[in-house]
Short mmCIF file of C-alpha atoms and ligand atoms in Angstrom, two decimals:
data_model
loop_
_atom_site.label_atom_id
_atom_site.label_comp_id
_atom_site.label_asym_id
_atom_site.label_seq_id
_atom_site.Cartn_x
_atom_site.Cartn_y
_atom_site.Cartn_z
CA UNK A 1 0.04 -0.02 -0.13
CA UNK A 2 1.09 3.65 -0.89
CA UNK A 3 1.66 5.32 2.11
CA UNK A 4 -0.26 9.00 2.43
CA UNK A 5 2.54 10.70 4.58
CA UNK A 6 6.16 9.74 5.67
CA UNK A 7 8.12 11.44 8.06
CA UNK A 8 11.78 11.64 6.90
CA UNK A 9 15.21 13.15 8.10
CA UNK A 10 14.22 16.31 5.24
CA UNK A 11 10.32 16.40 6.55
CA UNK A 12 7.00 15.06 5.75
CA UNK A 13 6.73 13.23 2.29
CA UNK A 14 3.01 13.08 1.00
CA UNK A 15 1.56 11.35 -1.98
CA UNK A 16 0.05 14.32 -3.91
CA UNK A 17 -3.81 13.21 -3.57
CA UNK A 18 -4.82 16.46 -6.37
CA UNK A 19 -2.72 14.41 -8.91
CA UNK A 20 -3.76 10.72 -8.50
CA UNK A 21 -5.05 8.53 -9.80
CA UNK A 22 -3.07 9.35 -13.12
CA UNK A 23 0.05 10.33 -11.57
CA UNK A 24 2.00 8.79 -8.38
CA UNK A 25 3.89 12.17 -7.32
CA UNK A 26 5.05 13.37 -4.29
CA UNK A 27 5.37 16.55 -2.25
CA UNK A 28 8.04 17.24 0.43
CA UNK A 29 7.34 19.71 3.01
CA UNK A 30 10.29 20.83 4.81
CA UNK A 31 8.82 23.74 6.74
CA UNK A 32 5.90 23.67 8.76
CA UNK A 33 4.20 26.44 6.31
CA UNK A 34 4.87 24.19 3.88
CA UNK A 35 2.45 21.49 5.59
CA UNK A 36 -0.29 24.34 6.23
CA UNK A 37 0.09 24.61 2.56
CA UNK A 38 -0.37 21.14 1.80
CA UNK A 39 -2.91 20.68 3.73
CA UNK A 40 -5.57 23.76 2.40
CA UNK A 41 -4.72 22.76 -1.09
CA UNK A 42 -5.41 19.11 -0.25
CA UNK A 43 -2.52 17.60 -1.20
CA UNK A 44 -3.23 15.51 1.66
CA UNK A 45 -6.99 15.45 3.06
CA UNK A 46 -8.94 13.20 5.11
CA UNK A 47 -9.65 13.65 8.82
CA UNK A 48 -7.11 11.53 10.23
CA UNK A 49 -4.53 12.04 7.88
CA UNK A 50 -4.60 15.99 8.36
CA UNK A 51 -4.42 15.66 12.29
CA UNK A 52 -1.14 13.52 11.79
CA UNK A 53 0.18 16.09 9.31
CA UNK A 54 -0.41 18.99 11.31
CA UNK A 55 1.62 16.90 14.26
CA UNK A 56 4.46 16.74 11.97
CA UNK A 57 3.99 20.14 11.19
CA UNK A 58 4.33 21.30 14.58
CA UNK A 59 7.82 19.01 14.69
CA UNK A 60 8.92 20.73 11.61
CA UNK A 61 8.31 24.07 13.44
CA UNK A 62 10.10 23.09 16.47
CA UNK A 63 13.12 21.70 14.66
CA UNK A 64 13.48 24.66 12.67
CA UNK A 65 13.66 27.22 15.32
CA UNK A 66 16.45 29.67 15.68
CA UNK A 67 15.42 29.86 19.65
CA UNK A 68 17.47 28.72 22.32
CA UNK A 69 15.48 27.43 25.22
CA UNK A 70 11.63 26.35 25.20
CA UNK A 71 10.77 29.73 27.18
CA UNK A 72 12.05 31.55 24.10
CA UNK A 73 10.68 29.40 21.68
CA UNK A 74 7.11 29.13 23.11
CA UNK A 75 5.40 32.46 21.48
CA UNK A 76 6.74 31.01 18.26
CA UNK A 77 5.20 27.45 19.21
CA UNK A 78 2.09 29.16 19.39
CA UNK A 79 2.17 30.73 16.14
CA UNK A 80 3.18 27.42 14.52
CA UNK A 81 -0.13 25.81 15.88
CA UNK A 82 -2.33 28.84 14.67
CA UNK A 83 -0.74 28.76 11.62
CA UNK A 84 -1.73 24.75 11.30
CA UNK A 85 -5.29 25.21 12.91
CA UNK A 86 -6.35 27.57 10.66
CA UNK A 87 -6.17 25.24 7.47
CA UNK A 88 -9.24 23.58 7.48
CA UNK A 89 -12.09 24.14 10.13
CA UNK A 90 -14.40 21.07 9.79
CA UNK A 91 -12.31 17.82 10.80
CA UNK A 92 -11.67 17.91 14.30
CA UNK A 93 -8.83 15.88 14.26
CA UNK A 94 -6.62 18.27 13.25
CA UNK A 95 -7.25 20.53 16.65
CA UNK A 96 -7.19 17.29 18.32
CA UNK A 97 -3.46 16.51 17.09
CA UNK A 98 -2.25 20.15 17.71
CA UNK A 99 -3.99 20.20 21.19
CA UNK A 100 -2.12 16.99 21.99
CA UNK A 101 1.37 18.26 20.55
CA UNK A 102 0.61 21.58 22.79
CA UNK A 103 -0.19 19.56 25.77
CA UNK A 104 3.18 17.98 25.57
CA UNK A 105 5.01 21.23 24.93
CA UNK A 106 3.32 22.83 27.91
CA UNK A 107 4.13 19.67 30.46
CA UNK A 108 8.16 19.44 29.38
CA UNK A 109 8.87 23.31 29.05
CA UNK A 110 7.04 23.73 32.61
CA UNK A 111 9.05 21.47 33.86
CA UNK A 112 12.44 22.92 32.15
CA UNK A 113 13.22 19.95 29.72
CA UNK A 114 15.83 21.26 27.28
CA UNK A 115 14.91 22.31 24.13
CA UNK A 116 16.88 19.85 22.36
CA UNK A 117 15.26 17.24 24.16
CA UNK A 118 11.44 18.53 23.62
CA UNK A 119 12.31 18.46 19.86
CA UNK A 120 12.95 14.99 19.82
CA UNK A 121 9.96 14.34 22.25
CA UNK A 122 7.46 16.38 19.66
CA UNK A 123 8.64 13.86 17.00
CA UNK A 124 8.48 10.45 19.18
CA UNK A 125 4.37 11.96 20.16
CA UNK A 126 3.71 12.52 16.20
CA UNK A 127 5.08 9.14 15.59
CA UNK A 128 3.17 7.66 18.06
CA UNK A 129 -0.09 9.57 16.71
CA UNK A 130 0.67 7.94 13.49
CA UNK A 131 1.18 4.28 14.47
CA UNK A 132 -2.34 4.93 17.14
CA UNK A 133 -3.92 5.74 13.61
CA UNK A 134 -2.94 2.79 11.60
CA UNK A 135 -4.03 0.50 14.77
CA UNK A 136 -7.25 2.24 15.27
CA UNK A 137 -8.11 1.53 11.65
CA UNK A 138 -7.05 -2.12 12.28
CA UNK A 139 -9.53 -2.47 14.97
CA UNK A 140 -12.37 -0.47 13.12
CA UNK A 141 -11.77 -2.62 10.27
CA UNK A 142 -12.72 -5.89 12.87
CA UNK A 143 -15.31 -4.48 14.19
CA UNK A 144 -17.10 -3.28 11.39
CA UNK A 145 -16.74 -6.42 9.38
CA UNK A 146 -18.99 -7.87 11.34
CA UNK A 147 -21.84 -5.87 10.12
CA UNK A 148 -21.04 -6.34 6.52
CA UNK A 149 -23.58 -8.90 4.47
CA UNK A 150 -22.02 -11.94 3.50
CA UNK A 151 -22.44 -10.63 -0.52
CA UNK A 152 -23.62 -7.69 -2.07
CA UNK A 153 -23.15 -4.30 -2.53
CA UNK A 154 -22.06 -1.75 0.02
CA UNK A 155 -21.70 1.79 -1.13
CA UNK A 156 -19.29 4.69 -0.05
CA UNK A 157 -19.07 8.19 -0.28
CA UNK A 158 -16.06 10.07 -0.66
CA UNK A 159 -12.58 8.59 0.46
CA UNK A 160 -12.15 7.51 4.09
CA UNK A 161 -9.75 4.96 3.05
CA UNK A 162 -5.74 4.51 3.30
CA UNK A 163 -5.36 8.09 1.76
CA UNK A 164 -7.68 9.97 4.28
CA UNK A 165 -5.63 7.93 7.32
CA UNK A 166 -2.12 6.30 7.70
CA UNK A 167 -3.21 3.39 6.25
CA UNK A 168 -5.95 0.88 5.65
CA UNK A 169 -8.55 3.54 6.05
CA UNK A 170 -11.77 3.88 8.25
CA UNK A 171 -14.84 3.19 5.84
CA UNK A 172 -12.31 1.55 3.34
CA UNK A 173 -10.82 -0.35 6.37
CA UNK A 174 -14.08 -2.23 7.32
CA UNK A 175 -14.36 -3.21 3.82
CA UNK A 176 -11.36 -4.20 3.85
CA UNK A 177 -11.33 -6.77 6.75
CA UNK A 178 -14.63 -7.91 5.52
CA UNK A 179 -13.15 -9.29 1.97
CA UNK A 180 -10.23 -10.59 4.06
CA UNK A 181 -12.62 -12.67 6.05
CA UNK A 182 -13.95 -14.07 2.58
CA UNK A 183 -17.06 -11.86 2.52
CA UNK A 184 -17.94 -11.26 -1.28
CA UNK A 185 -18.49 -7.61 -1.56
CA UNK A 186 -18.63 -5.33 -4.53
CA UNK A 187 -18.05 -1.74 -3.50
CA UNK A 188 -20.23 1.24 -5.20
CA UNK A 189 -18.16 4.37 -5.21
CA UNK A 190 -19.70 7.76 -5.30
CA UNK A 191 -17.38 10.12 -7.67
CA UNK A 192 -18.00 12.54 -4.77
CA UNK A 193 -17.89 16.15 -6.94
CA UNK A 194 -16.53 18.31 -6.85
CA UNK A 195 -13.05 17.00 -5.98
CA UNK A 196 -14.01 13.55 -7.15
CA UNK A 197 -12.56 12.01 -4.04
CA UNK A 198 -14.47 8.79 -4.83
CA UNK A 199 -13.68 8.32 -8.27
CA UNK A 200 -9.96 9.32 -8.25
CA UNK A 201 -8.78 8.09 -4.42
CA UNK A 202 -11.48 5.38 -3.24
CA UNK A 203 -11.39 3.54 -7.13
CA UNK A 204 -7.86 3.57 -7.01
CA UNK A 205 -7.10 2.12 -3.58
CA UNK A 206 -9.90 -0.82 -4.13
CA UNK A 207 -8.16 -1.38 -7.55
CA UNK A 208 -4.97 -2.00 -6.15
CA UNK A 209 -6.24 -4.31 -3.66
CA UNK A 210 -8.56 -5.94 -6.29
CA UNK A 211 -11.36 -5.54 -4.68
CA UNK A 212 -14.60 -5.18 -7.21
CA UNK A 213 -15.66 -1.61 -7.74
CA UNK A 214 -17.76 0.60 -9.63
CA UNK A 215 -17.75 4.16 -9.66
CA UNK A 216 -21.36 6.06 -9.99
CA UNK A 217 -22.09 9.58 -10.49
CA UNK A 218 -23.50 11.04 -7.12
CA UNK A 219 -26.92 11.12 -8.74
CA UNK A 220 -27.21 7.32 -9.18
CA UNK A 221 -27.36 5.69 -5.70
CA UNK A 222 -31.25 6.14 -5.28
CA UNK A 223 -31.63 3.87 -8.96
CA UNK A 224 -29.37 1.36 -7.50
CA UNK A 225 -30.91 0.82 -4.07
CA UNK A 226 -34.16 0.76 -5.59
CA UNK A 227 -33.04 -1.99 -7.93
CA UNK A 228 -31.80 -4.40 -4.89
CA UNK A 229 -28.06 -3.94 -5.97
CA UNK A 230 -26.85 -2.22 -2.31
CA UNK A 231 -26.92 -4.32 0.79
CA UNK A 232 -24.95 -1.31 2.87
CA UNK A 233 -23.45 1.38 3.16
CA UNK A 234 -20.43 2.80 5.11
CA UNK A 235 -18.93 6.03 5.13
CA UNK A 236 -16.07 8.27 7.22
CA UNK A 237 -16.57 11.02 9.28
CA UNK A 238 -15.03 14.32 9.64
CA UNK A 239 -16.38 15.75 13.16
CA UNK A 240 -19.34 13.53 15.05
CA UNK A 241 -20.96 15.84 17.71
CA UNK A 242 -22.03 14.53 21.15
CA UNK A 243 -25.44 13.61 19.99
CA UNK A 244 -24.04 11.52 17.28
CA UNK A 245 -24.43 13.89 14.25
CA UNK A 246 -22.13 13.28 11.75
CA UNK A 247 -20.33 16.03 9.55
CA UNK A 248 -18.74 14.58 6.48
CA UNK A 249 -18.41 15.08 2.56
CA UNK A 250 -21.11 16.90 0.96
CA UNK A 251 -23.49 14.39 0.04
CA UNK A 252 -23.43 11.99 2.92
CA UNK A 253 -26.59 12.98 4.11
CA UNK A 254 -28.60 12.78 0.49
CA UNK A 255 -26.95 8.87 0.84
CA UNK A 256 -28.16 8.54 4.48
CA UNK A 257 -32.00 9.56 3.62
CA UNK A 258 -31.62 7.49 0.74
CA UNK A 259 -30.53 4.35 2.53
CA UNK A 260 -32.95 5.15 5.35
CA UNK A 261 -35.91 5.04 2.53
CA UNK A 262 -34.58 1.91 0.81
CA UNK A 263 -34.25 0.27 4.25
CA UNK A 264 -30.60 -0.01 4.11
CA UNK A 265 -28.05 0.09 7.23
CA UNK A 266 -25.98 3.32 7.28
CA UNK A 267 -22.59 3.17 8.82
CA UNK A 268 -20.14 5.72 10.01
CA UNK A 269 -16.48 4.30 10.65
CA UNK A 270 -14.11 6.77 12.30
CA UNK A 271 -11.26 7.08 15.10
CA UNK A 272 -12.01 8.19 18.46
CA UNK A 273 -10.11 11.20 17.25
CA UNK A 274 -13.22 12.25 15.58
CA UNK A 275 -15.77 12.43 18.24
CA UNK A 276 -16.17 15.57 19.66
CA UNK A 277 -18.09 15.63 22.99
CA UNK A 278 -17.60 19.36 23.32
CA UNK A 279 -19.78 19.82 20.57
CA UNK A 280 -23.21 18.94 21.63
CA UNK A 281 -25.12 18.78 18.08
CA UNK A 282 -24.27 18.79 14.31
CA UNK A 283 -25.79 22.33 14.08
CA UNK A 284 -22.53 23.90 15.61
CA UNK A 285 -20.10 21.70 13.67
CA UNK A 286 -18.37 24.71 11.44
CA UNK A 287 -18.49 24.03 7.95
CA UNK A 288 -15.97 24.87 5.53
CA UNK A 289 -16.36 26.66 2.09
CA UNK A 290 -14.45 26.07 -0.64
CA UNK A 291 -13.17 28.15 -3.15
CA UNK A 292 -15.75 28.18 -6.13
CA UNK A 293 -13.33 26.91 -8.95
CA UNK A 294 -13.93 23.37 -7.75
CA UNK A 295 -17.44 23.80 -8.88
CA UNK A 296 -16.93 26.10 -11.68
CA UNK A 297 -14.05 23.76 -13.27
CA UNK A 298 -14.40 20.27 -14.26
CA UNK A 299 -10.74 18.79 -15.24
CA UNK A 300 -9.11 22.00 -15.72
CA UNK A 301 -12.26 23.24 -18.27
CA UNK A 302 -15.17 25.85 -17.04
CA UNK A 303 -18.42 24.35 -17.03
CA UNK A 304 -20.58 27.23 -15.60
CA UNK A 305 -21.44 30.54 -17.14
CA UNK A 306 -19.41 33.54 -16.44
CA UNK A 307 -20.48 35.08 -13.19
CA UNK A 308 -23.13 32.71 -12.00
CA UNK A 309 -23.53 32.31 -8.03
CA UNK A 310 -21.72 29.16 -6.52
CA UNK A 311 -22.06 27.45 -3.37
CA UNK A 312 -19.33 25.31 -2.32
CA UNK A 313 -19.76 23.70 1.29
CA UNK A 314 -17.32 21.24 1.39
CA UNK A 315 -19.21 18.97 4.44
CA UNK A 316 -22.63 18.19 5.35
CA UNK A 317 -24.19 16.92 8.39
CA UNK A 318 -26.06 13.64 8.71
CA UNK A 319 -28.22 13.53 11.69
CA UNK A 320 -27.88 10.99 14.02
CA UNK A 321 -31.26 9.28 13.88
CA UNK A 322 -30.16 8.01 10.03
CA UNK A 323 -27.14 6.43 11.32
CA UNK A 324 -27.68 2.49 12.30
CA UNK A 325 -24.19 2.44 14.12
CA UNK A 326 -21.01 4.27 14.65
CA UNK A 327 -17.65 1.97 14.26
CA UNK A 328 -14.36 3.39 16.08
CA UNK A 329 -11.27 1.27 17.49
CA UNK A 330 -13.27 1.19 20.89
CA UNK A 331 -16.17 -0.67 19.74
CA UNK A 332 -19.68 -0.24 18.03
CA UNK A 333 -22.09 2.34 19.15
CA UNK A 334 -26.02 2.83 18.27
CA UNK A 335 -28.52 4.77 19.15
CA UNK A 336 -29.13 7.08 21.39
CA UNK A 337 -25.55 8.28 20.69
CA UNK A 338 -25.87 10.68 23.29
CA UNK A 339 -25.40 7.51 25.96
CA UNK A 340 -23.32 5.45 24.06
CA UNK A 341 -20.70 7.84 23.19
CA UNK A 342 -20.34 8.64 26.93
CA UNK A 343 -20.16 5.50 27.74
CA UNK A 344 -17.38 4.46 25.24
CA UNK A 345 -15.72 7.33 26.12
CA UNK A 346 -14.69 5.59 29.54
CA UNK A 347 -13.15 2.80 27.43
CA UNK A 348 -9.80 3.60 26.35
O1 MRU B 1 -12.16 17.26 1.90
P1 MRU B 1 -11.85 16.08 2.54
O2 MRU B 1 -11.24 15.02 1.01
O3 MRU B 1 -10.84 16.19 3.70
O4 MRU B 1 -12.88 14.93 3.34
C1 MRU B 1 -12.69 13.94 3.86
C2 MRU B 1 -14.03 13.36 4.22
O5 MRU B 1 -14.94 14.18 4.10
C3 MRU B 1 -14.11 11.74 3.74
O6 MRU B 1 -15.74 11.44 3.61
C4 MRU B 1 -13.57 11.47 4.99
O7 MRU B 1 -14.85 10.15 5.86
C5 MRU B 1 -13.17 11.72 6.31
S1 MRU B 1 -11.59 10.57 6.76
C6 MRU B 1 -12.34 9.64 7.90
#
């Protein structure tokens, strides 16, 4: 499997997700500012992947400082974290990872640990976040595989795969794990306009694993469901509120409503770092508005008249009542989510 991002002595190496599937090229970010740009421009994307990237961005900022002591570095550290946090607003994993790095820095700086040692400890922390991300994908996969049908069609939207994480994936981890257990799944992949994470990235990953895959346009799911070709839906998440409302790629909400109408189970697979118990409901989740050009242009060609109004929210919120179960590395939760999420918080 091609690694989404790798720490190297020179910096963070990203597979360039804006170029896939036609070109497998890499971008090396040697400064925290370049990591922030890679997140904003979606060279790297997907909630867990941007969290881990930001953690390595913090490491790069710390390694490149000219400050001599932790006290001297502290205001610069705050600016580095603020720059990385300002890249994308919706996926809570970004803020979760930065907060984790901040807590470690505060603890070490407060106990008088020398800056060179702090730099190494920050790197070790980012590496731990990376390793934990892969482990949680594996665990999610194992829990979620039980929920997949023994055979049939499974629909996914966007890319909640290895490319959105450090490896194996969330929704695709569930599918991979089910296939590894011998289940005969055929994956239907929404193309996911406007950025095409489904047709470009999810299809590319599944093809590499030889999992039977069909790409459909976003407006085709209802018809396939009505024809009985889809037995389950599994998607990822960018932020899950305390009541289970789930922000994910724009169009997820449509799919959830369609699944309910057709009596098809709708599953969300996400690591615990995506759960935001401090946000009461989906109404409070900030939704990123992306540049109009992603809608006005398709494959570099303008497809809308000059001057037309454009709306490009990158995410929508699926109300908890449409979600059959939420799969995390800690286990599977069902409604009422306000209670099941709180109970699962105590499990580690
Ligand atoms: O804008 P993106 O590509 O970063 O959005 C990613 C998603 O919304 C994915 O569906 C994904 O589930 C989040 S990764 C768990």
